[in-house]
Amino acid sequence: MAAYRYDYDVIAQWIAPGEKVLDLGCGDGSLLKHLIAVRQVQGYGVENDPDKLIACVKNGVNAIQVDMENGLSGFEDGFFDHVIMSLSLQAMQNTQGILAEMLRVGREAVVSFPNFGYWRHRQSILNGRMPVSESLPHQWFNTPNVRFFTIADFDALCEMNGIAVRERLAFDEGKLVLDEPNFLASVAVYRLGRD
Amino acid sequence: MTEPQSVGTVAPQTAHFDEPLPLRSGGTLAGYDLVYETYGQLNAARSNAVLVCHALSGSHHVAGVYADDPRNVGWWDNLVGPGKPLDTRKFFVIGVNNLGGCYGSTGPGSVNPATGRPWGADFPFVTVEDWVDAQARLADRLGIQRFAAIVGGSLGGMQALSWTLQYPERVGHAAVIASAPKLTAQNIAFNEVARQAILTDPDFHGGHYYEHGVVPARGLKLARMVGHITYLSDDSMGEKFGRSLRHGKAVYSYDVEFEIESYLRYQGDKFAGYFDANTYLLTTKTLDYFDPAFEHGGNLNAALARASADFLVVSFTTDWRFSPARSREIVYALLHNRRNVSYAEIDCPAGHDSFLLDDPQYHALLSAWFDRIEV
């Protein structure tokens, strides 16, 4: 993930200077590095892939190896100002569990995910093929994604689980989408809190 | 990138200290020797020193070979050298034999100046904290005010951790590998079996066997056999030896039949041939006593509040003697104190001994971490 990601700017807007931030599925630590540079956060990453962990260490980012599917049991309640999961929720088996854990250890959670309801994806399915795009770059047979959901689905899940959606921004490959995000946006970024 | 190389021929040095060392067990050691080795060059700013702390049966001989004994390769030679993770082209690396050891540092086999006889069982108990104090004096002697890093595995990891608590301003980075904030009861139990094997050996003579011209070799052998089992994983032992029978079938005897029996007896005999039984007793006790949280009512978060180093904590999935859960205790206590800490759980099949091996992920991680350290 060497390319600059526009969701980083969105996420950075929601982070106040000097916050304590936990980035789940932090990859090579580039988001944390960005947040350290622009918001002087005290950041920790969680990663379970050994190669990515090493990349974090190279990047000078704190990375802690945890299998998030088993929760975040070592992390203290409310310790972090923001717990971020950038484009990883769709690759988690335990979706509800990790959302609950994020809001346990963090005051707020920031989640971004690819919207499977995006019109190009719908078109792809109508044409009989699984979607492949900038936001869904893998083929069906090698995708790390295990959950396939839309913005509308996620809104419904938050409603069901008593998670407050404090802010939501939707994008069409980098451009802000204001109308009909579930149809027109490829990626959504949420700021979540406890009701 | 050049091929990783050995540091080559090395020679141990001895530092003598006349200033008495107060010990946590009470009393003082009037004077003492520390044997150490160094690899690489101390830079002009004296900012590139790395201390490598040894584990239970380790020594100062971390890397390289001796001119008169080219087969005696340092115990962490795969880690330390030009082009290796702990690169001696960048770092000045120090290995030191702890007090109470049997590789030249003052220990139970040394002459007790008060009696003119070997200390034997009268050698005082030394703690991890005492070792760190002694190492700090060696650092003073070498002109090192602050270490770029202090690293260690197992009992060596405890020393690295203790350094960050005793002398926080003198440690830039600390790597705590295959270690724990204190032993579990099960761990102490294994150590106690090992000690009982030595203490009940008829040749032990209350620890004063030096004067009888014997060593409690049987006890020490048993102690090492017990220890050795705990350093390996069931899988690695199974893969290496399985249930292989030397005669191809059971012959119903107490002689060596299973290959694992042969291996353990060999390792035990070898160890009893070169290691000192009193040092083994003393050092297992040092392990048992280590518990920086004790004086904080068992609160590790409070104990680690003093640390200011940047940490790397590493565990191995198959290490059941110092399990990953024990390393995580350290990680979360550091996190509580908002310290910089990275933690990796290396998937290596070899059990506790993994920290001595050159698993590619493990060494890549250490390389990345050492590369990052500015000197």
Coordinates of C-alpha atoms in Angstrom, one line a residue:
Chain A
M1 CA 0.0 0.0 0.0
A2 CA 2.7 2.5 -1.0
A3 CA 0.3 4.8 -2.9
Y4 CA -1.0 7.8 -0.9
R5 CA -4.5 7.1 0.2
Y6 CA -7.1 9.8 0.3
D7 CA -8.9 8.2 3.3
Y8 CA -5.8 9.2 5.3
D9 CA -6.7 12.8 5.0
V10 CA -10.3 12.2 6.1
I11 CA -9.1 10.2 9.1
A12 CA -6.5 12.8 10.0
Q13 CA -9.3 15.5 10.1
W14 CA -11.0 13.6 12.9
I15 CA -7.9 13.2 15.0
A16 CA -6.8 16.0 17.3
P17 CA -3.1 16.7 17.8
G18 CA -1.4 14.6 20.4
E19 CA -4.1 11.9 20.6
K20 CA -3.5 8.3 21.5
V21 CA -4.4 6.3 18.4
L22 CA -4.6 2.5 17.8
D23 CA -4.6 1.4 14.1
L24 CA -6.0 -2.1 13.6
G25 CA -4.6 -4.0 10.6
C26 CA -2.0 -1.2 10.3
G27 CA -0.1 -2.8 7.4
D28 CA 3.3 -1.2 7.0
G29 CA 2.3 1.6 9.4
S30 CA 2.0 4.3 6.7
L31 CA -1.3 5.7 8.1
L32 CA 0.3 5.9 11.6
K33 CA 3.4 7.5 10.1
H34 CA 1.1 10.1 8.4
L35 CA -0.8 10.7 11.6
I36 CA 2.4 11.1 13.6
A37 CA 3.6 13.6 11.0
V38 CA 0.5 15.7 10.7
R39 CA -1.2 15.2 14.1
Q40 CA 1.8 14.2 16.4
V41 CA -0.3 11.3 17.7
Q42 CA 1.1 8.7 20.0
G43 CA 0.3 5.7 17.7
Y44 CA 0.3 2.0 18.0
G45 CA -0.5 -0.4 15.2
V46 CA -1.9 -3.9 15.4
E47 CA -0.8 -6.3 12.8
N48 CA -0.7 -10.1 12.5
D49 CA 1.3 -10.5 9.3
P50 CA 4.9 -10.9 10.2
D51 CA 6.2 -9.2 7.0
K52 CA 4.0 -6.2 7.6
L53 CA 5.1 -6.1 11.2
I54 CA 8.7 -5.9 10.1
A55 CA 7.8 -3.1 7.6
C56 CA 6.3 -1.2 10.6
V57 CA 9.5 -1.6 12.6
K58 CA 11.4 -0.3 9.5
N59 CA 9.0 2.6 9.4
G60 CA 9.6 3.5 13.0
V61 CA 6.1 2.8 14.0
N62 CA 5.0 0.9 17.1
A63 CA 3.4 -2.4 16.0
I64 CA 2.0 -5.1 18.2
Q65 CA 1.3 -8.5 16.9
V66 CA -2.2 -9.6 17.8
D67 CA -4.7 -11.8 16.0
M68 CA -7.7 -9.4 16.1
E69 CA -10.1 -12.2 15.5
N70 CA -9.5 -13.0 19.2
G71 CA -10.3 -9.5 20.3
L72 CA -8.1 -6.9 22.0
S73 CA -8.1 -8.4 25.4
G74 CA -4.8 -6.9 26.5
F75 CA -5.8 -3.4 25.7
E76 CA -7.4 -1.3 28.5
D77 CA -10.9 0.1 28.4
G78 CA -11.0 3.6 27.0
F79 CA -7.2 3.9 26.7
F80 CA -7.2 5.3 23.1
D81 CA -8.8 8.5 21.8
H82 CA -9.4 6.8 18.4
V83 CA -9.2 3.3 17.2
I84 CA -8.9 3.0 13.5
M85 CA -9.6 0.2 11.1
S86 CA -8.8 1.3 7.6
L87 CA -10.1 -0.9 4.8
S88 CA -9.8 -4.1 6.9
L89 CA -13.2 -4.6 8.5
Q90 CA -14.3 -6.6 5.4
A91 CA -11.4 -9.0 6.0
M92 CA -12.5 -9.8 9.5
Q93 CA -14.6 -12.8 10.4
N94 CA -15.7 -11.5 13.8
T95 CA -17.2 -8.2 12.5
Q96 CA -19.5 -7.4 15.5
G97 CA -16.9 -8.5 18.0
I98 CA -14.2 -6.3 16.7
L99 CA -16.5 -3.3 16.4
A100 CA -17.4 -3.8 20.1
E101 CA -13.8 -4.1 21.0
M102 CA -12.9 -0.9 19.1
L103 CA -15.5 1.0 21.1
R104 CA -14.3 -0.6 24.3
V105 CA -10.7 0.4 24.0
G106 CA -11.3 3.7 22.2
R107 CA -13.4 6.8 22.9
E108 CA -14.3 6.8 19.2
A109 CA -13.8 4.3 16.3
V110 CA -12.9 5.2 12.7
V111 CA -13.8 2.6 10.1
S112 CA -13.4 2.7 6.4
F113 CA -14.5 -0.1 4.0
P114 CA -15.2 -0.7 0.4
N115 CA -18.9 -0.3 -0.5
F116 CA -20.1 -3.4 -2.4
G117 CA -23.2 -1.4 -3.3
Y118 CA -21.2 0.9 -5.6
W119 CA -22.9 1.1 -9.0
R120 CA -19.9 -0.2 -10.9
H121 CA -19.9 -3.3 -8.6
R122 CA -23.6 -3.7 -9.2
Q123 CA -23.0 -3.4 -12.9
S124 CA -20.3 -6.0 -12.7
I125 CA -22.6 -8.5 -10.9
L126 CA -25.4 -7.7 -13.4
N127 CA -22.9 -8.7 -16.1
G128 CA -22.3 -11.9 -14.3
R129 CA -18.8 -11.3 -12.8
M130 CA -17.6 -10.4 -9.3
P131 CA -16.4 -6.8 -9.1
V132 CA -12.8 -5.9 -9.4
S133 CA -11.9 -2.2 -8.9
E134 CA -9.5 0.2 -7.3
S135 CA -11.3 -0.3 -4.0
L136 CA -11.8 -4.1 -4.5
P137 CA -8.5 -5.0 -6.2
H138 CA -8.6 -8.7 -5.8
Q139 CA -10.1 -11.5 -7.7
W140 CA -12.8 -13.6 -6.1
F141 CA -10.4 -16.5 -5.6
N142 CA -7.6 -14.6 -3.9
T143 CA -9.4 -11.8 -2.0
P144 CA -8.6 -11.4 1.7
N145 CA -12.2 -10.1 2.1
V146 CA -14.6 -12.4 3.9
R147 CA -17.5 -10.0 4.4
F148 CA -19.3 -8.4 1.5
F149 CA -21.5 -5.5 2.6
T150 CA -22.8 -2.1 1.6
I151 CA -23.1 1.3 3.2
A152 CA -26.7 0.6 3.9
D153 CA -25.8 -2.8 5.5
F154 CA -23.3 -1.1 7.8
D155 CA -25.8 1.6 8.8
A156 CA -28.2 -1.1 9.7
L157 CA -25.6 -3.0 11.7
C158 CA -24.7 0.2 13.7
E159 CA -28.4 0.8 14.4
M160 CA -28.9 -2.8 15.5
N161 CA -25.8 -2.7 17.8
G162 CA -26.4 0.7 19.3
I163 CA -23.4 2.2 17.7
A164 CA -23.7 6.0 17.1
V165 CA -22.7 7.1 13.6
R166 CA -21.2 10.5 14.4
E167 CA -20.0 11.3 10.9
R168 CA -19.9 9.5 7.5
L169 CA -18.0 10.5 4.4
A170 CA -18.4 8.6 1.1
F171 CA -16.1 8.7 -1.9
D172 CA -16.1 7.6 -5.5
E173 CA -12.4 6.7 -6.0
G174 CA -11.2 9.8 -4.2
K175 CA -14.1 12.3 -4.9
L176 CA -16.5 13.1 -2.2
V177 CA -20.0 11.8 -2.8
L178 CA -22.9 13.6 -1.2
D179 CA -26.0 12.1 -2.9
E180 CA -26.9 8.4 -2.9
P181 CA -23.7 7.2 -1.4
N182 CA -24.8 3.6 -1.3
F183 CA -25.1 3.7 -5.1
L184 CA -22.4 6.2 -6.0
A185 CA -19.6 5.7 -3.5
S186 CA -16.9 3.1 -3.7
V187 CA -15.5 3.7 -0.2
A188 CA -17.1 4.9 3.0
V189 CA -15.3 6.3 6.1
Y190 CA -17.2 6.4 9.4
R191 CA -16.6 8.1 12.8
L192 CA -18.4 5.9 15.4
G193 CA -19.1 6.3 19.1
R194 CA -21.1 4.6 21.8
D195 CA -24.7 5.7 22.1
Chain B
M1 CA 25.3 -5.9 0.9
T2 CA 28.2 -8.1 1.7
E3 CA 27.6 -11.6 3.0
P4 CA 27.3 -11.8 6.7
Q5 CA 30.6 -12.6 8.3
S6 CA 32.0 -13.7 11.6
V7 CA 33.6 -11.2 13.9
G8 CA 36.6 -13.5 13.6
T9 CA 39.0 -14.2 16.4
V10 CA 38.2 -12.7 19.7
A11 CA 39.7 -12.7 23.1
P12 CA 38.1 -12.3 26.5
Q13 CA 39.2 -9.5 28.9
T14 CA 38.9 -9.2 32.6
A15 CA 37.9 -6.1 34.5
H16 CA 38.7 -6.0 38.2
F17 CA 36.6 -3.9 40.5
D18 CA 37.8 -3.0 44.0
E19 CA 34.8 -1.0 45.0
P20 CA 32.5 -3.2 47.1
L21 CA 29.2 -4.2 45.4
P22 CA 26.2 -4.1 47.7
L23 CA 23.9 -7.1 47.0
R24 CA 20.1 -7.4 47.3
S25 CA 20.5 -10.6 49.3
G26 CA 22.4 -8.6 52.0
G27 CA 26.0 -7.9 52.5
T28 CA 28.5 -6.8 49.9
L29 CA 31.0 -8.4 47.6
A30 CA 34.3 -6.8 48.5
G31 CA 35.8 -6.9 45.1
Y32 CA 35.1 -8.9 41.9
D33 CA 36.2 -9.6 38.4
L34 CA 33.9 -9.4 35.3
V35 CA 35.0 -11.2 32.1
Y36 CA 33.8 -9.7 28.9
E37 CA 34.3 -9.6 25.2
T38 CA 33.7 -6.7 22.7
Y39 CA 33.1 -6.7 19.0
G40 CA 33.3 -3.7 16.7
Q41 CA 34.5 -0.3 17.6
L42 CA 33.2 2.3 20.1
N43 CA 32.5 5.4 18.1
A44 CA 33.9 8.8 19.0
A45 CA 30.5 9.9 20.5
R46 CA 30.4 6.7 22.5
S47 CA 26.9 6.3 21.4
N48 CA 26.9 2.9 19.5
A49 CA 27.3 0.4 22.4
V50 CA 25.0 -2.6 22.6
L51 CA 25.1 -4.8 25.7
V52 CA 24.1 -8.4 25.1
C53 CA 23.0 -10.1 28.4
H54 CA 23.3 -13.8 28.6
A55 CA 20.8 -16.5 29.7
L56 CA 21.1 -19.2 32.3
S57 CA 24.1 -21.1 31.1
G58 CA 25.6 -18.4 28.9
S59 CA 28.7 -16.5 29.0
H60 CA 30.5 -13.4 27.7
H61 CA 31.4 -15.4 24.5
V62 CA 28.7 -14.0 22.3
A63 CA 30.3 -14.1 18.9
G64 CA 33.4 -15.1 17.0
V65 CA 35.9 -17.8 17.9
Y66 CA 39.0 -18.1 20.0
A67 CA 42.4 -18.4 18.3
D68 CA 43.3 -21.5 20.3
D69 CA 39.8 -23.0 20.1
P70 CA 38.3 -22.3 16.6
R71 CA 35.4 -24.6 17.3
N72 CA 34.2 -22.6 20.3
V73 CA 31.8 -20.3 18.4
G74 CA 30.0 -17.6 20.5
W75 CA 26.5 -18.5 21.5
W76 CA 24.8 -15.7 19.5
D77 CA 27.2 -15.7 16.5
N78 CA 24.3 -15.9 14.1
L79 CA 23.2 -12.5 15.3
V80 CA 26.4 -10.5 15.9
G81 CA 28.9 -9.7 13.2
P82 CA 29.5 -7.6 10.0
G83 CA 26.3 -7.7 7.9
K84 CA 24.4 -9.6 10.6
P85 CA 21.3 -8.2 12.4
L86 CA 23.4 -6.8 15.2
D87 CA 25.9 -5.3 12.7
T88 CA 29.4 -4.8 14.2
R89 CA 30.2 -2.3 11.5
K90 CA 27.7 0.0 13.2
F91 CA 27.6 -1.1 16.8
F92 CA 30.1 -1.8 19.5
V93 CA 28.8 -5.0 21.1
I94 CA 29.7 -6.2 24.6
G95 CA 29.1 -9.6 26.1
V96 CA 29.7 -10.0 29.8
N97 CA 29.8 -13.0 32.1
N98 CA 27.6 -12.4 35.1
L99 CA 28.7 -12.5 38.7
G100 CA 28.4 -16.0 40.1
G101 CA 29.3 -17.4 36.7
C102 CA 31.9 -20.0 36.0
Y103 CA 33.6 -18.5 33.0
G104 CA 36.0 -16.3 34.8
S105 CA 33.8 -13.7 36.5
T106 CA 33.9 -14.0 40.2
G107 CA 31.7 -16.9 41.3
P108 CA 31.4 -19.8 43.6
G109 CA 34.6 -21.4 42.2
S110 CA 36.6 -18.2 42.9
V111 CA 38.7 -17.9 46.1
N112 CA 36.9 -16.3 49.0
P113 CA 39.4 -13.7 50.2
A114 CA 38.1 -14.2 53.8
T115 CA 39.0 -17.9 53.9
G116 CA 41.5 -18.4 51.2
R117 CA 39.3 -21.2 49.9
P118 CA 36.8 -21.4 47.1
W119 CA 33.5 -19.7 48.0
G120 CA 31.4 -22.8 47.2
A121 CA 28.0 -22.6 48.7
D122 CA 29.0 -19.5 50.7
F123 CA 29.0 -17.4 47.6
P124 CA 26.2 -14.8 48.2
F125 CA 22.9 -15.0 46.2
V126 CA 23.1 -12.5 43.4
T127 CA 20.0 -11.0 41.7
V128 CA 19.3 -9.7 38.2
E129 CA 19.5 -6.2 39.7
D130 CA 22.9 -7.0 41.2
W131 CA 24.1 -8.2 37.8
V132 CA 22.8 -5.0 36.2
D133 CA 24.6 -2.9 38.8
A134 CA 27.9 -4.7 38.1
Q135 CA 27.4 -4.3 34.3
A136 CA 26.8 -0.6 34.8
R137 CA 30.2 -0.3 36.5
L138 CA 31.7 -2.1 33.6
A139 CA 30.0 0.4 31.3
D140 CA 31.5 3.2 33.4
R141 CA 34.9 1.6 33.0
L142 CA 34.5 1.4 29.2
G143 CA 33.3 5.0 29.0
I144 CA 29.8 4.2 28.0
Q145 CA 27.3 6.5 29.6
R146 CA 24.3 5.4 27.6
F147 CA 23.7 2.2 25.6
A148 CA 22.2 2.4 22.1
A149 CA 20.5 -0.9 23.0
I150 CA 20.5 -3.6 25.6
V151 CA 19.3 -7.0 24.4
G152 CA 18.9 -10.4 25.9
G153 CA 16.9 -13.6 25.6
S154 CA 15.3 -15.5 28.5
L155 CA 17.2 -14.6 31.7
G156 CA 19.1 -12.1 29.4
G157 CA 15.8 -10.5 28.6
M158 CA 15.1 -10.0 32.3
Q159 CA 18.4 -8.2 32.6
A160 CA 17.6 -6.0 29.6
L161 CA 14.2 -5.2 31.2
S162 CA 15.8 -4.5 34.6
W163 CA 18.3 -2.2 33.0
T164 CA 15.5 0.0 31.8
L165 CA 14.1 0.2 35.3
Q166 CA 17.4 0.6 37.3
Y167 CA 19.1 3.0 34.8
P168 CA 16.4 4.3 32.6
E169 CA 18.6 7.2 31.4
R170 CA 21.3 4.9 30.3
V171 CA 19.3 2.7 27.9
G172 CA 18.1 4.0 24.5
H173 CA 16.5 0.7 23.3
A174 CA 15.8 -2.6 24.9
A175 CA 15.0 -5.9 23.2
V176 CA 13.4 -8.4 25.6
I177 CA 13.3 -11.8 23.8
A178 CA 11.6 -15.0 24.9
S179 CA 11.4 -13.6 28.4
A180 CA 8.9 -12.9 31.2
P181 CA 8.3 -10.3 33.9
K182 CA 8.6 -13.1 36.4
L183 CA 8.6 -16.9 36.5
T184 CA 5.5 -18.9 36.9
A185 CA 5.1 -21.4 39.7
Q186 CA 5.6 -24.2 37.1
N187 CA 8.9 -22.6 36.0
I188 CA 10.1 -22.4 39.6
A189 CA 9.1 -26.0 40.0
F190 CA 11.3 -27.1 37.1
N191 CA 14.2 -25.1 38.6
E192 CA 13.6 -26.7 42.0
V193 CA 13.8 -30.2 40.5
A194 CA 17.1 -29.2 38.9
R195 CA 18.4 -27.9 42.1
Q196 CA 17.3 -30.9 44.1
A197 CA 19.2 -33.1 41.7
I198 CA 22.4 -31.2 42.4
L199 CA 21.8 -30.7 46.2
T200 CA 21.2 -34.4 46.8
D201 CA 24.2 -35.6 44.7
P202 CA 26.6 -37.4 47.2
D203 CA 29.5 -35.5 45.6
F204 CA 27.9 -32.1 46.4
H205 CA 29.4 -31.8 49.9
G206 CA 27.3 -28.9 50.9
G207 CA 28.6 -26.9 47.9
H208 CA 32.3 -27.3 48.9
Y209 CA 33.1 -30.1 46.4
Y210 CA 36.0 -28.1 45.0
E211 CA 38.0 -29.1 48.1
H212 CA 37.1 -32.7 47.7
G213 CA 38.4 -32.9 44.2
V214 CA 35.0 -34.0 42.9
V215 CA 32.0 -32.4 41.1
P216 CA 28.4 -33.3 41.5
A217 CA 28.3 -34.4 37.9
R218 CA 25.3 -36.7 38.2
G219 CA 23.1 -34.0 39.8
L220 CA 24.2 -31.4 37.3
K221 CA 23.5 -33.8 34.4
L222 CA 20.0 -34.5 35.7
A223 CA 19.4 -30.8 36.2
R224 CA 20.4 -30.1 32.6
M225 CA 18.3 -32.9 31.3
V226 CA 15.2 -31.5 33.0
G227 CA 16.0 -28.0 31.8
H228 CA 16.7 -29.2 28.3
I229 CA 13.3 -30.8 28.0
T230 CA 11.7 -27.5 28.9
Y231 CA 13.7 -25.6 26.3
L232 CA 12.4 -27.6 23.4
S233 CA 8.9 -28.0 22.1
D234 CA 7.1 -31.4 22.0
D235 CA 7.0 -31.0 18.2
S236 CA 10.6 -30.3 17.7
M237 CA 11.6 -33.2 20.0
G238 CA 9.1 -35.4 18.1
E239 CA 10.5 -34.3 14.7
K240 CA 14.1 -34.8 15.8
F241 CA 13.8 -38.0 17.7
G242 CA 10.3 -39.3 17.7
R243 CA 10.1 -42.7 19.3
S244 CA 13.0 -44.0 17.4
L245 CA 14.5 -47.1 19.1
R246 CA 18.2 -47.7 19.0
H247 CA 17.8 -51.4 18.6
G248 CA 14.8 -51.2 16.3
K249 CA 12.6 -52.8 19.0
A250 CA 12.1 -52.7 22.8
V251 CA 14.7 -54.7 24.7
Y252 CA 13.2 -54.0 28.1
S253 CA 16.1 -52.4 29.9
Y254 CA 17.1 -49.1 31.6
D255 CA 19.9 -48.6 29.1
V256 CA 19.5 -46.2 26.3
E257 CA 16.8 -47.4 24.0
F258 CA 14.9 -44.4 22.7
E259 CA 17.0 -41.9 20.8
I260 CA 15.6 -39.0 23.0
E261 CA 17.2 -40.8 26.0
S262 CA 20.5 -40.9 24.3
Y263 CA 20.3 -37.3 23.3
L264 CA 19.4 -36.1 26.8
R265 CA 22.1 -38.2 28.5
Y266 CA 24.6 -36.9 26.0
Q267 CA 23.6 -33.2 26.5
G268 CA 23.5 -33.8 30.3
D269 CA 27.0 -35.3 30.4
K270 CA 28.4 -32.7 28.1
F271 CA 27.0 -29.9 30.3
A272 CA 28.2 -31.5 33.5
G273 CA 31.7 -31.6 32.0
Y274 CA 32.1 -27.9 31.7
F275 CA 29.5 -26.1 33.9
D276 CA 29.7 -25.4 37.6
A277 CA 27.0 -26.9 39.8
N278 CA 27.0 -24.0 42.3
T279 CA 26.6 -21.5 39.4
Y280 CA 23.7 -23.5 38.2
L281 CA 22.1 -23.4 41.6
L282 CA 22.7 -19.8 42.0
T283 CA 21.5 -18.8 38.6
T284 CA 18.2 -20.7 38.7
K285 CA 17.6 -18.9 42.0
T286 CA 18.3 -15.6 40.3
L287 CA 15.6 -16.5 37.8
D288 CA 13.2 -17.5 40.5
Y289 CA 13.6 -14.2 42.4
F290 CA 13.3 -11.8 39.5
D291 CA 10.0 -9.9 39.9
P292 CA 10.3 -6.2 39.4
A293 CA 6.6 -5.8 40.2
F294 CA 7.0 -7.4 43.7
E295 CA 7.8 -4.1 45.4
H296 CA 4.8 -2.5 43.6
G297 CA 2.4 -5.0 45.2
G298 CA 2.5 -7.1 42.1
N299 CA 1.5 -4.2 39.8
L300 CA 3.6 -4.5 36.7
N301 CA 2.2 -1.3 35.2
A302 CA 3.5 0.6 38.2
A303 CA 6.9 -1.3 38.1
L304 CA 7.5 -0.4 34.4
A305 CA 6.5 3.2 34.8
R306 CA 10.2 4.1 35.3
A307 CA 11.3 2.7 31.9
S308 CA 11.9 5.2 29.1
A309 CA 13.6 3.1 26.5
D310 CA 12.1 2.1 23.2
F311 CA 11.2 -1.6 23.4
L312 CA 11.1 -4.6 21.2
V313 CA 9.5 -7.6 22.8
V314 CA 9.7 -10.9 21.0
S315 CA 8.2 -14.3 21.8
F316 CA 8.0 -17.6 20.0
T317 CA 4.8 -19.5 19.5
T318 CA 6.1 -22.9 20.6
D319 CA 7.9 -21.5 23.7
W320 CA 6.0 -23.1 26.6
R321 CA 8.6 -22.2 29.3
F322 CA 8.4 -18.5 28.5
S323 CA 5.1 -18.4 26.6
P324 CA 3.9 -15.5 24.4
A325 CA 1.4 -14.7 27.1
R326 CA 4.2 -13.8 29.4
S327 CA 5.8 -11.5 26.9
R328 CA 2.4 -9.8 26.3
E329 CA 2.3 -8.9 30.0
I330 CA 5.4 -6.9 29.5
V331 CA 4.0 -5.3 26.3
Y332 CA 0.7 -4.3 27.8
A333 CA 2.4 -2.9 30.9
L334 CA 4.6 -0.8 28.6
L335 CA 1.6 0.3 26.6
H336 CA -0.1 1.3 29.8
N337 CA 2.8 3.6 30.4
R338 CA 2.7 4.9 26.8
R339 CA 6.1 3.6 26.0
N340 CA 7.3 3.0 22.5
V341 CA 7.0 -0.8 22.1
S342 CA 6.7 -3.3 19.2
Y343 CA 5.9 -6.9 19.8
A344 CA 6.3 -9.9 17.6
E345 CA 5.2 -13.5 18.1
I346 CA 7.5 -15.5 15.9
D347 CA 6.1 -18.7 14.5
C348 CA 9.1 -20.9 15.1
P349 CA 8.8 -24.6 16.0
A350 CA 11.9 -24.9 18.2
G351 CA 10.4 -23.9 21.6
H352 CA 12.3 -21.7 24.1
D353 CA 15.6 -22.3 22.3
S354 CA 14.2 -20.5 19.2
F355 CA 15.8 -17.3 20.4
L356 CA 19.2 -18.8 19.7
L357 CA 18.4 -20.0 16.2
D358 CA 18.4 -18.0 13.0
D359 CA 14.7 -18.1 12.0
P360 CA 14.4 -15.8 9.0
Q361 CA 11.4 -13.8 10.3
Y362 CA 13.1 -13.4 13.7
H363 CA 16.3 -12.2 12.2
A364 CA 14.6 -9.9 9.7
L365 CA 12.7 -8.3 12.5
L366 CA 15.9 -7.8 14.6
S367 CA 17.7 -6.4 11.5
A368 CA 14.9 -3.9 10.9
W369 CA 14.9 -2.9 14.6
F370 CA 18.7 -2.5 14.9
D371 CA 18.8 -0.7 11.5
R372 CA 16.5 1.9 12.9
I373 CA 18.5 2.7 15.9
E374 CA 20.5 6.0 15.4
V375 CA 23.9 6.1 16.9

